[in-house]
């Protein structure tokens, strides 16, 4: 969920390794190949449009041992996470989701004034801020100084650093142990997965709980969410893979919930292996469901490439037909996932006149690769397009609700995934 702004020297270096990021086995089976793509969070300024733009392979592998679906490390993580322009608080529904989580987990774990809640990749404090009215002490860990500053200004204590074994040991030496460690949409972006999980193990109090939220690879496959694949997302998890990961680090899964966020996420609860906490029935039930879907066998992953091709063909057929009828189309949103979709399908300004975003950081910039201009949301009202292609489709309900007025000129929304679909705001009810 982190946005990187273009800087001049965007050259990475490729590590041509086929070792699994989690278990070290050979992960040489292709899950899906999305071709060559620029770093999809690298938004370009006008004066960068005439320069060469680096493209990297977007080929995803799957490990035959732990079934971690993973991108090879084509770009150095340092290049990717140079600067973030993503402020979680820009999404109203995401902040509301965080507030509900904080209230639920405080009650469930009985957190209070003696507890410590730590969030990894705490961004602008969108989540931890909700602990203050409940009287629970917090600590945010956030590597991007510009977003951490926003959290600190809100009164959310935040340490600007990358999380791993080194930082965990430092925190423990300062007398800190976490009763709760939360990681929402961070696990996929961790280049050194084992160092990150080992750090959580060190920081966690004896009866503490870790909760991790991440897009469920089962939903990604079932609903053609290939656009959630990009260079910044190194790993895609099933619960089966999380079980491997936990066991490797002396942790156990004690509960799991399926959430609708980001097209279908899991929230897993982990505790020390020696903890008195007992796993819920939901854990075994979901593991069984994943096995039934073939996620514990390599051939269970083999049909995804063809599904993705079909999705591309259908979307392009729809857009081509609309242009043939003289329709005007724009985009809504400029998220990372939007750029994988646009680049893989080859949708540029020949289809979309422009796109819009609520994040002022992106205004006046251009999408990577396809070079679609990004304007403020109000540009839609001025242009009155026939169709608006929603790129962050996971927020489609929120967007259509906010943009009901496009019905005034007969405008409609297009959602590209899982199958191209048209939403008429006149007929849309929450
Ligand atoms: Zn593996």
CSV table of C-alpha atoms and ligand atoms in Angstrom, one decimal:
chain,number,residue,atom,x,y,z
A,1,UNK,CA,0.0,0.0,0.0
A,2,UNK,CA,3.0,2.3,-0.2
A,3,UNK,CA,3.5,4.7,-3.0
A,4,UNK,CA,6.8,5.6,-4.3
A,5,UNK,CA,7.4,8.8,-6.2
A,6,UNK,CA,9.8,8.8,-9.1
A,7,UNK,CA,13.3,9.8,-8.5
A,8,UNK,CA,16.0,10.1,-11.1
A,9,UNK,CA,18.1,6.9,-10.6
A,10,UNK,CA,15.5,4.2,-10.7
A,11,UNK,CA,17.8,1.4,-11.5
A,12,UNK,CA,17.5,-1.8,-9.6
A,13,UNK,CA,19.7,-4.9,-9.7
A,14,UNK,CA,18.3,-8.3,-10.3
A,15,UNK,CA,19.0,-11.3,-8.1
A,16,UNK,CA,18.6,-14.4,-10.3
A,17,UNK,CA,17.7,-16.8,-7.6
A,18,UNK,CA,15.0,-19.4,-7.5
A,19,UNK,CA,15.2,-20.1,-3.8
A,20,UNK,CA,12.0,-19.7,-1.9
A,21,UNK,CA,11.9,-16.6,0.2
A,22,UNK,CA,10.4,-18.5,3.2
A,23,UNK,CA,11.7,-22.1,3.2
A,24,UNK,CA,14.7,-22.0,0.9
A,25,UNK,CA,13.5,-24.8,-1.4
A,26,UNK,CA,13.6,-24.4,-5.2
A,27,UNK,CA,10.7,-22.2,-6.3
A,28,UNK,CA,11.0,-22.5,-10.1
A,29,UNK,CA,7.4,-23.1,-11.1
A,30,UNK,CA,5.7,-20.1,-12.8
A,31,UNK,CA,2.3,-19.1,-11.3
A,32,UNK,CA,1.7,-16.2,-13.7
A,33,UNK,CA,3.9,-14.1,-16.0
A,34,UNK,CA,2.6,-10.6,-16.5
A,35,UNK,CA,5.4,-9.6,-18.8
A,36,UNK,CA,7.6,-6.5,-18.4
A,37,UNK,CA,6.3,-3.7,-16.2
A,38,UNK,CA,7.7,-0.5,-14.7
A,39,UNK,CA,7.7,-0.1,-10.9
A,40,UNK,CA,4.1,0.5,-10.6
A,41,UNK,CA,4.3,3.1,-7.8
A,42,UNK,CA,6.7,5.3,-9.7
A,43,UNK,CA,4.5,8.2,-10.8
A,44,UNK,CA,6.2,10.5,-13.3
A,45,UNK,CA,6.5,14.2,-13.4
A,46,UNK,CA,5.9,16.0,-16.7
A,47,UNK,CA,9.7,16.5,-17.3
A,48,UNK,CA,10.3,12.7,-16.9
A,49,UNK,CA,8.0,11.7,-19.7
A,50,UNK,CA,10.7,11.9,-22.4
A,51,UNK,CA,13.2,9.8,-20.5
A,52,UNK,CA,13.9,6.1,-20.5
A,53,UNK,CA,11.8,4.2,-18.0
A,54,UNK,CA,13.0,1.0,-16.4
A,55,UNK,CA,10.9,-2.1,-16.9
A,56,UNK,CA,11.3,-5.3,-14.9
A,57,UNK,CA,9.8,-8.7,-15.3
A,58,UNK,CA,6.6,-9.3,-13.4
A,59,UNK,CA,6.9,-13.1,-13.1
A,60,UNK,CA,5.4,-14.8,-10.1
A,61,UNK,CA,6.6,-18.2,-8.9
A,62,UNK,CA,5.2,-20.8,-6.5
A,63,UNK,CA,7.2,-22.9,-4.1
A,64,UNK,CA,6.4,-26.7,-4.2
A,65,UNK,CA,7.3,-27.1,-0.5
A,66,UNK,CA,5.6,-24.3,1.4
A,67,UNK,CA,3.4,-23.0,-1.5
A,68,UNK,CA,4.5,-19.4,-1.0
A,69,UNK,CA,3.5,-17.5,-4.1
A,70,UNK,CA,6.3,-15.1,-4.7
A,71,UNK,CA,7.9,-12.6,-7.0
A,72,UNK,CA,11.6,-13.1,-7.7
A,73,UNK,CA,13.6,-10.3,-6.4
A,74,UNK,CA,14.0,-8.3,-9.6
A,75,UNK,CA,14.5,-5.0,-8.0
A,76,UNK,CA,16.4,-4.2,-4.8
A,77,UNK,CA,13.9,-3.4,-2.0
A,78,UNK,CA,16.0,-0.2,-1.3
A,79,UNK,CA,15.1,1.1,-4.7
A,80,UNK,CA,11.4,0.4,-4.2
A,81,UNK,CA,10.9,1.8,-0.7
A,82,UNK,CA,12.8,5.0,-1.3
A,83,UNK,CA,10.0,7.4,-0.5
A,84,UNK,CA,6.3,6.8,0.3
A,85,UNK,CA,3.5,9.1,-0.7
A,86,UNK,CA,0.8,6.9,0.5
A,87,UNK,CA,-1.1,8.2,3.5
A,88,UNK,CA,-3.6,5.5,4.8
A,89,UNK,CA,-5.9,8.2,6.1
A,90,UNK,CA,-6.9,9.1,2.6
A,91,UNK,CA,-9.2,6.1,2.5
A,92,UNK,CA,-12.3,6.7,4.7
A,93,UNK,CA,-13.3,3.0,4.6
A,94,UNK,CA,-9.8,1.8,5.5
A,95,UNK,CA,-9.7,4.2,8.6
A,96,UNK,CA,-13.1,2.9,9.7
A,97,UNK,CA,-11.9,-0.7,9.3
A,98,UNK,CA,-8.9,0.1,11.5
A,99,UNK,CA,-11.2,1.7,14.2
A,100,UNK,CA,-13.4,-1.4,14.3
A,101,UNK,CA,-10.3,-3.6,14.6
A,102,UNK,CA,-8.9,-1.6,17.5
A,103,UNK,CA,-12.1,-1.8,19.4
A,104,UNK,CA,-12.5,-5.5,18.8
A,105,UNK,CA,-8.9,-6.5,19.7
A,106,UNK,CA,-8.8,-4.3,22.8
A,107,UNK,CA,-11.9,-6.1,24.1
A,108,UNK,CA,-10.8,-9.5,23.0
A,109,UNK,CA,-7.3,-9.4,24.5
A,110,UNK,CA,-8.4,-7.2,27.5
A,111,UNK,CA,-5.8,-4.6,26.6
A,112,UNK,CA,-5.4,-1.7,29.1
A,113,UNK,CA,-3.1,1.0,30.5
A,114,UNK,CA,-0.4,-1.7,31.3
A,115,UNK,CA,-0.4,-3.1,27.8
A,116,UNK,CA,1.6,-2.2,24.7
A,117,UNK,CA,0.1,-2.4,21.2
A,118,UNK,CA,2.7,-2.2,18.4
A,119,UNK,CA,1.9,-1.7,14.8
A,120,UNK,CA,4.4,-2.6,12.1
A,121,UNK,CA,4.3,-0.2,9.1
A,122,UNK,CA,2.1,2.1,11.1
A,123,UNK,CA,1.9,4.7,8.3
A,124,UNK,CA,0.3,8.0,9.4
A,125,UNK,CA,-1.2,6.5,12.6
A,126,UNK,CA,-4.5,5.7,10.9
A,127,UNK,CA,-4.9,2.7,13.1
A,128,UNK,CA,-2.9,3.3,16.4
A,129,UNK,CA,-4.7,6.7,16.9
A,130,UNK,CA,-7.8,4.7,17.8
A,131,UNK,CA,-6.2,3.2,20.9
A,132,UNK,CA,-5.8,6.6,22.6
A,133,UNK,CA,-9.5,7.0,23.7
A,134,UNK,CA,-9.3,3.4,25.1
A,135,UNK,CA,-6.2,4.2,27.2
A,136,UNK,CA,-3.9,1.6,25.6
A,137,UNK,CA,-0.2,2.7,25.1
A,138,UNK,CA,1.0,2.2,21.6
A,139,UNK,CA,4.2,2.3,19.5
A,140,UNK,CA,4.3,2.6,15.7
A,141,UNK,CA,7.2,1.3,13.5
A,142,UNK,CA,7.3,3.1,10.2
A,143,UNK,CA,10.3,3.3,7.8
A,144,UNK,CA,9.1,6.3,5.8
A,145,UNK,CA,9.9,9.5,7.7
A,146,UNK,CA,7.4,11.7,5.9
A,147,UNK,CA,4.4,9.6,6.8
A,148,UNK,CA,5.8,8.8,10.4
A,149,UNK,CA,6.0,12.6,10.9
A,150,UNK,CA,2.2,12.9,10.3
A,151,UNK,CA,1.6,10.1,13.0
A,152,UNK,CA,3.9,11.8,15.5
A,153,UNK,CA,2.1,15.2,14.9
A,154,UNK,CA,-1.2,13.4,15.8
A,155,UNK,CA,0.3,12.1,19.1
A,156,UNK,CA,1.1,8.6,18.0
A,157,UNK,CA,4.6,7.6,19.2
A,158,UNK,CA,6.4,6.3,16.1
A,159,UNK,CA,9.9,5.0,15.5
A,160,UNK,CA,11.3,5.6,12.0
A,161,UNK,CA,13.0,2.3,11.2
A,162,UNK,CA,12.6,-1.0,9.3
A,163,UNK,CA,11.4,-3.8,11.5
A,164,UNK,CA,13.3,-7.0,11.9
A,165,UNK,CA,15.4,-8.9,14.5
A,166,UNK,CA,17.8,-6.0,15.0
A,167,UNK,CA,15.1,-3.5,15.9
A,168,UNK,CA,13.1,-6.1,18.0
A,169,UNK,CA,16.2,-6.7,20.1
A,170,UNK,CA,16.7,-3.0,20.6
A,171,UNK,CA,13.1,-2.5,21.8
A,172,UNK,CA,13.4,-5.5,24.2
A,173,UNK,CA,16.6,-4.1,25.6
A,174,UNK,CA,14.6,-0.9,26.3
A,175,UNK,CA,12.2,-2.9,28.4
A,176,UNK,CA,9.5,-3.2,25.7
A,177,UNK,CA,7.4,-6.3,25.1
A,178,UNK,CA,4.3,-6.2,22.9
A,179,UNK,CA,0.9,-7.6,24.1
A,180,UNK,CA,-0.3,-7.0,20.6
A,181,UNK,CA,1.7,-6.8,17.4
A,182,UNK,CA,-0.5,-5.7,14.4
A,183,UNK,CA,0.7,-5.9,10.8
A,184,UNK,CA,-1.9,-4.9,8.2
A,185,UNK,CA,-0.9,-5.3,4.6
A,186,UNK,CA,2.8,-5.3,5.4
A,187,UNK,CA,3.7,-9.0,5.2
A,188,UNK,CA,3.5,-9.0,1.4
A,189,UNK,CA,6.0,-6.2,1.2
A,190,UNK,CA,8.6,-7.6,3.5
A,191,UNK,CA,11.7,-8.6,1.4
A,192,UNK,CA,13.3,-10.6,4.3
A,193,UNK,CA,10.3,-12.5,5.5
A,194,UNK,CA,12.2,-14.7,8.0
A,195,UNK,CA,13.9,-11.8,9.6
A,196,UNK,CA,10.6,-10.0,10.0
A,197,UNK,CA,8.8,-12.9,11.6
A,198,UNK,CA,11.8,-13.7,13.9
A,199,UNK,CA,11.6,-10.0,15.0
A,200,UNK,CA,7.9,-10.4,15.9
A,201,UNK,CA,8.7,-13.6,17.9
A,202,UNK,CA,11.4,-11.6,19.9
A,203,UNK,CA,9.2,-8.6,20.6
A,204,UNK,CA,6.0,-10.6,21.5
A,205,UNK,CA,5.2,-11.0,25.3
A,206,UNK,CA,4.7,-14.5,26.5
A,207,UNK,CA,0.9,-14.5,26.2
A,208,UNK,CA,0.9,-11.8,23.5
A,209,UNK,CA,-0.9,-12.0,20.2
A,210,UNK,CA,0.2,-11.1,16.6
A,211,UNK,CA,-2.5,-10.3,14.1
A,212,UNK,CA,-1.6,-10.1,10.4
A,213,UNK,CA,-3.9,-9.0,7.6
A,214,UNK,CA,-3.0,-9.7,4.0
A,215,UNK,CA,-4.8,-10.5,0.7
A,216,UNK,CA,-5.7,-14.2,0.6
A,217,UNK,CA,-4.1,-15.9,-2.4
A,218,UNK,CA,-7.1,-18.1,-2.7
A,219,UNK,CA,-9.3,-15.1,-3.4
A,220,UNK,CA,-6.7,-13.7,-5.8
A,221,UNK,CA,-6.9,-16.9,-7.8
A,222,UNK,CA,-10.7,-17.3,-7.6
A,223,UNK,CA,-11.4,-13.8,-8.6
A,224,UNK,CA,-8.7,-13.0,-11.2
A,225,UNK,CA,-7.1,-10.4,-9.0
A,226,UNK,CA,-3.9,-10.4,-11.0
A,227,UNK,CA,-3.7,-6.6,-10.7
A,228,UNK,CA,-2.8,-7.0,-7.0
A,229,UNK,CA,0.5,-8.4,-8.2
A,230,UNK,CA,3.3,-5.8,-8.5
A,231,UNK,CA,7.0,-5.4,-7.7
A,232,UNK,CA,6.4,-4.0,-4.3
A,233,UNK,CA,4.4,-7.1,-3.3
A,234,UNK,CA,6.9,-9.9,-2.9
A,235,UNK,CA,4.7,-12.6,-1.3
A,236,UNK,CA,1.1,-13.9,-1.6
A,237,UNK,CA,-0.1,-16.1,1.2
A,238,UNK,CA,-2.5,-18.9,1.9
A,239,UNK,CA,-3.2,-20.1,5.4
A,240,UNK,CA,-1.2,-23.2,4.6
A,241,UNK,CA,1.8,-21.1,3.9
A,242,UNK,CA,1.3,-19.1,7.1
A,243,UNK,CA,1.3,-22.4,9.0
A,244,UNK,CA,4.7,-23.2,7.5
A,245,UNK,CA,5.9,-19.7,8.4
A,246,UNK,CA,4.6,-19.9,12.0
A,247,UNK,CA,6.1,-23.3,12.6
A,248,UNK,CA,9.5,-22.2,11.4
A,249,UNK,CA,9.6,-19.5,14.0
A,250,UNK,CA,8.1,-21.2,17.1
A,251,UNK,CA,4.7,-19.6,16.6
A,252,UNK,CA,1.2,-21.1,16.1
A,253,UNK,CA,-2.0,-20.0,14.5
A,254,UNK,CA,-4.7,-19.5,17.1
A,255,UNK,CA,-7.5,-18.0,14.9
A,256,UNK,CA,-8.3,-16.8,11.4
A,257,UNK,CA,-11.0,-14.6,10.0
A,258,UNK,CA,-11.9,-14.0,6.3
A,259,UNK,CA,-12.4,-10.3,5.6
A,260,UNK,CA,-13.8,-8.5,2.6
A,261,UNK,CA,-10.9,-5.9,2.5
A,262,UNK,CA,-8.7,-5.7,-0.6
A,263,UNK,CA,-10.8,-8.2,-2.5
A,264,UNK,CA,-10.7,-10.8,0.2
A,265,UNK,CA,-8.1,-10.9,3.0
A,266,UNK,CA,-7.2,-13.1,5.9
A,267,UNK,CA,-6.7,-11.9,9.5
A,268,UNK,CA,-4.6,-14.5,11.2
A,269,UNK,CA,-3.9,-14.5,14.9
A,270,UNK,CA,-0.5,-16.0,16.0
A,271,UNK,CA,0.9,-16.7,19.5
A,272,UNK,CA,4.0,-18.4,20.9
A,273,UNK,CA,4.0,-22.1,20.4
A,274,UNK,CA,4.2,-22.5,24.2
A,275,UNK,CA,1.3,-20.1,24.8
A,276,UNK,CA,-1.8,-21.3,26.7
A,277,UNK,CA,-4.0,-20.0,23.9
A,278,UNK,CA,-5.9,-22.7,22.1
A,279,UNK,CA,-6.5,-22.7,18.3
A,280,UNK,CA,-10.1,-22.1,17.2
A,281,UNK,CA,-12.0,-24.4,15.0
A,282,UNK,CA,-11.8,-21.8,12.2
A,283,UNK,CA,-8.1,-22.6,11.7
A,284,UNK,CA,-8.6,-26.3,10.8
A,285,UNK,CA,-11.7,-25.5,8.8
A,286,UNK,CA,-9.9,-23.0,6.5
A,287,UNK,CA,-6.8,-25.2,6.1
A,288,UNK,CA,-9.2,-28.0,5.0
A,289,UNK,CA,-10.9,-25.6,2.6
A,290,UNK,CA,-7.6,-24.6,1.0
A,291,UNK,CA,-6.5,-28.2,0.6
A,292,UNK,CA,-9.8,-28.9,-1.1
A,293,UNK,CA,-9.1,-26.1,-3.5
A,294,UNK,CA,-5.7,-27.7,-4.3
A,295,UNK,CA,-3.5,-25.1,-2.6
A,296,UNK,CA,-1.4,-27.9,-1.2
A,297,UNK,CA,-0.4,-29.1,-4.6
A,298,UNK,CA,1.6,-27.5,-7.4
A,299,UNK,CA,-1.1,-28.4,-10.0
A,300,UNK,CA,-3.6,-26.4,-8.0
A,301,UNK,CA,-1.8,-23.2,-9.1
A,302,UNK,CA,-1.5,-24.1,-12.8
A,303,UNK,CA,-4.7,-22.6,-14.3
A,304,UNK,CA,-4.2,-19.0,-13.2
A,305,UNK,CA,-2.2,-17.8,-16.2
A,306,UNK,CA,-5.0,-18.7,-18.7
A,307,UNK,CA,-7.6,-17.1,-16.4
A,308,UNK,CA,-5.6,-13.9,-16.4
A,309,UNK,CA,-5.4,-13.9,-20.2
A,310,UNK,CA,-9.1,-14.3,-20.5
A,311,UNK,CA,-9.8,-11.4,-18.2
A,312,UNK,CA,-7.5,-9.1,-20.3
A,313,UNK,CA,-9.2,-10.1,-23.5
A,314,UNK,CA,-12.7,-9.4,-22.1
A,315,UNK,CA,-11.7,-6.0,-20.7
A,316,UNK,CA,-10.1,-4.9,-23.9
A,317,UNK,CA,-13.1,-6.1,-26.0
A,318,UNK,CA,-15.4,-4.0,-23.8
A,319,UNK,CA,-13.2,-0.9,-24.0
A,320,UNK,CA,-12.6,-1.2,-27.7
A,321,UNK,CA,-16.4,-1.5,-28.3
A,322,UNK,CA,-17.0,1.6,-26.2
A,323,UNK,CA,-14.4,3.6,-28.1
A,324,UNK,CA,-15.9,2.4,-31.4
A,325,UNK,CA,-19.3,3.9,-30.2
A,326,UNK,CA,-17.5,7.2,-29.5
A,327,UNK,CA,-17.7,6.9,-25.7
A,328,UNK,CA,-15.4,9.0,-23.5
A,329,UNK,CA,-13.7,7.0,-20.7
A,330,UNK,CA,-11.6,8.1,-17.8
A,331,UNK,CA,-10.2,6.3,-14.8
A,332,UNK,CA,-10.8,6.7,-11.1
A,333,UNK,CA,-7.8,6.2,-8.8
A,334,UNK,CA,-4.1,5.7,-9.4
A,335,UNK,CA,-3.3,2.8,-7.1
A,336,UNK,CA,-0.4,0.5,-7.6
A,337,UNK,CA,-2.7,-2.3,-8.7
A,338,UNK,CA,-4.2,0.0,-11.4
A,339,UNK,CA,-0.8,0.2,-13.0
A,340,UNK,CA,-0.3,-3.5,-13.3
A,341,UNK,CA,-3.7,-3.7,-14.9
A,342,UNK,CA,-3.1,-0.8,-17.3
A,343,UNK,CA,0.4,-2.0,-18.3
A,344,UNK,CA,-0.5,-5.7,-18.7
A,345,UNK,CA,-3.6,-4.9,-20.8
A,346,UNK,CA,-2.0,-2.0,-22.6
A,347,UNK,CA,-4.6,0.6,-21.7
A,348,UNK,CA,-3.1,4.1,-22.1
A,349,UNK,CA,-4.5,7.5,-23.0
A,350,UNK,CA,-5.9,5.9,-26.2
A,351,UNK,CA,-8.6,4.5,-24.0
A,352,UNK,CA,-8.5,6.6,-20.8
A,353,UNK,CA,-8.4,10.4,-21.2
A,354,UNK,CA,-7.1,10.8,-17.7
A,355,UNK,CA,-7.5,9.3,-14.2
A,356,UNK,CA,-8.2,11.0,-10.9
A,357,UNK,CA,-7.0,10.5,-7.3
A,358,UNK,CA,-7.7,11.9,-3.9
A,359,UNK,CA,-4.0,12.0,-3.0
A,360,UNK,CA,-2.7,15.5,-4.0
A,361,UNK,CA,0.8,14.0,-4.2
A,362,UNK,CA,-0.1,12.5,-7.5
A,363,UNK,CA,-1.9,15.4,-9.1
A,364,UNK,CA,-0.1,16.6,-12.2
A,365,UNK,CA,1.9,13.4,-12.4
A,366,UNK,CA,1.5,10.5,-14.9
A,367,UNK,CA,1.0,6.8,-14.4
A,368,UNK,CA,4.1,4.7,-14.9
A,369,UNK,CA,4.4,3.0,-18.3
A,370,UNK,CA,1.1,4.1,-19.8
A,371,UNK,CA,1.6,7.8,-19.0
A,372,UNK,CA,-2.1,8.6,-18.2
A,373,UNK,CA,-2.3,12.1,-16.6
A,374,UNK,CA,-3.6,12.1,-13.0
A,375,UNK,CA,-5.9,15.0,-11.9
A,376,UNK,CA,-8.0,15.9,-8.8
A,377,UNK,CA,-11.3,14.1,-8.5
A,378,UNK,CA,-13.2,17.2,-9.7
A,379,UNK,CA,-11.8,16.7,-13.2
A,380,UNK,CA,-14.6,14.1,-13.7
A,381,UNK,CA,-17.3,16.7,-13.1
A,382,UNK,CA,-15.8,19.0,-15.7
A,383,UNK,CA,-15.3,16.3,-18.3
A,384,UNK,CA,-18.6,14.4,-17.8
A,385,UNK,CA,-17.3,11.1,-19.2
A,386,UNK,CA,-19.6,8.2,-20.3
A,387,UNK,CA,-17.6,5.6,-18.4
A,388,UNK,CA,-15.4,5.7,-15.4
A,389,UNK,CA,-13.0,2.7,-15.0
A,390,UNK,CA,-12.6,2.1,-11.2
A,391,UNK,CA,-9.0,1.0,-10.7
A,392,UNK,CA,-9.1,0.4,-6.9
A,393,UNK,CA,-12.0,-1.9,-7.4
A,394,UNK,CA,-11.8,-3.0,-3.7
A,395,UNK,CA,-13.2,0.4,-2.9
A,396,UNK,CA,-15.9,0.4,-5.5
A,397,UNK,CA,-18.8,0.8,-3.1
A,398,UNK,CA,-17.2,3.8,-1.4
A,399,UNK,CA,-16.4,5.4,-4.8
A,400,UNK,CA,-19.8,4.9,-6.4
A,401,UNK,CA,-21.5,6.3,-3.3
A,402,UNK,CA,-19.3,9.4,-3.3
A,403,UNK,CA,-19.8,9.8,-7.0
A,404,UNK,CA,-23.6,9.3,-7.3
A,405,UNK,CA,-23.9,12.6,-9.2
A,406,UNK,CA,-22.3,11.2,-12.3
A,407,UNK,CA,-25.8,9.8,-13.0
A,408,UNK,CA,-26.8,13.4,-13.7
A,409,UNK,CA,-25.1,13.2,-17.1
A,410,UNK,CA,-25.7,9.4,-17.6
A,411,UNK,CA,-22.2,8.4,-16.6
A,412,UNK,CA,-21.6,4.8,-15.6
A,413,UNK,CA,-18.8,2.9,-13.8
A,414,UNK,CA,-16.7,0.0,-15.1
A,415,UNK,CA,-15.2,-2.5,-12.7
A,416,UNK,CA,-12.5,-4.6,-14.4
A,417,UNK,CA,-12.1,-7.5,-12.0
A,418,UNK,CA,-13.1,-10.4,-11.5
A,419,UNK,CA,-15.0,-9.8,-14.8
A,420,UNK,CA,-15.6,-6.6,-16.6
A,421,UNK,CA,-18.9,-5.2,-15.2
A,422,UNK,CA,-20.8,-2.0,-15.6
A,423,UNK,CA,-22.4,-0.2,-12.6
A,424,UNK,CA,-25.1,2.3,-13.2
A,425,UNK,CA,-25.1,4.7,-10.1
A,426,UNK,CA,-28.9,5.1,-10.6
A,427,UNK,CA,-29.4,1.5,-9.7
A,428,UNK,CA,-26.7,1.3,-7.1
A,429,UNK,CA,-27.7,0.8,-3.5
A,430,UNK,CA,-25.3,-0.1,-0.7
B,1,LIG,ZN1,8.9,-22.4,0.2
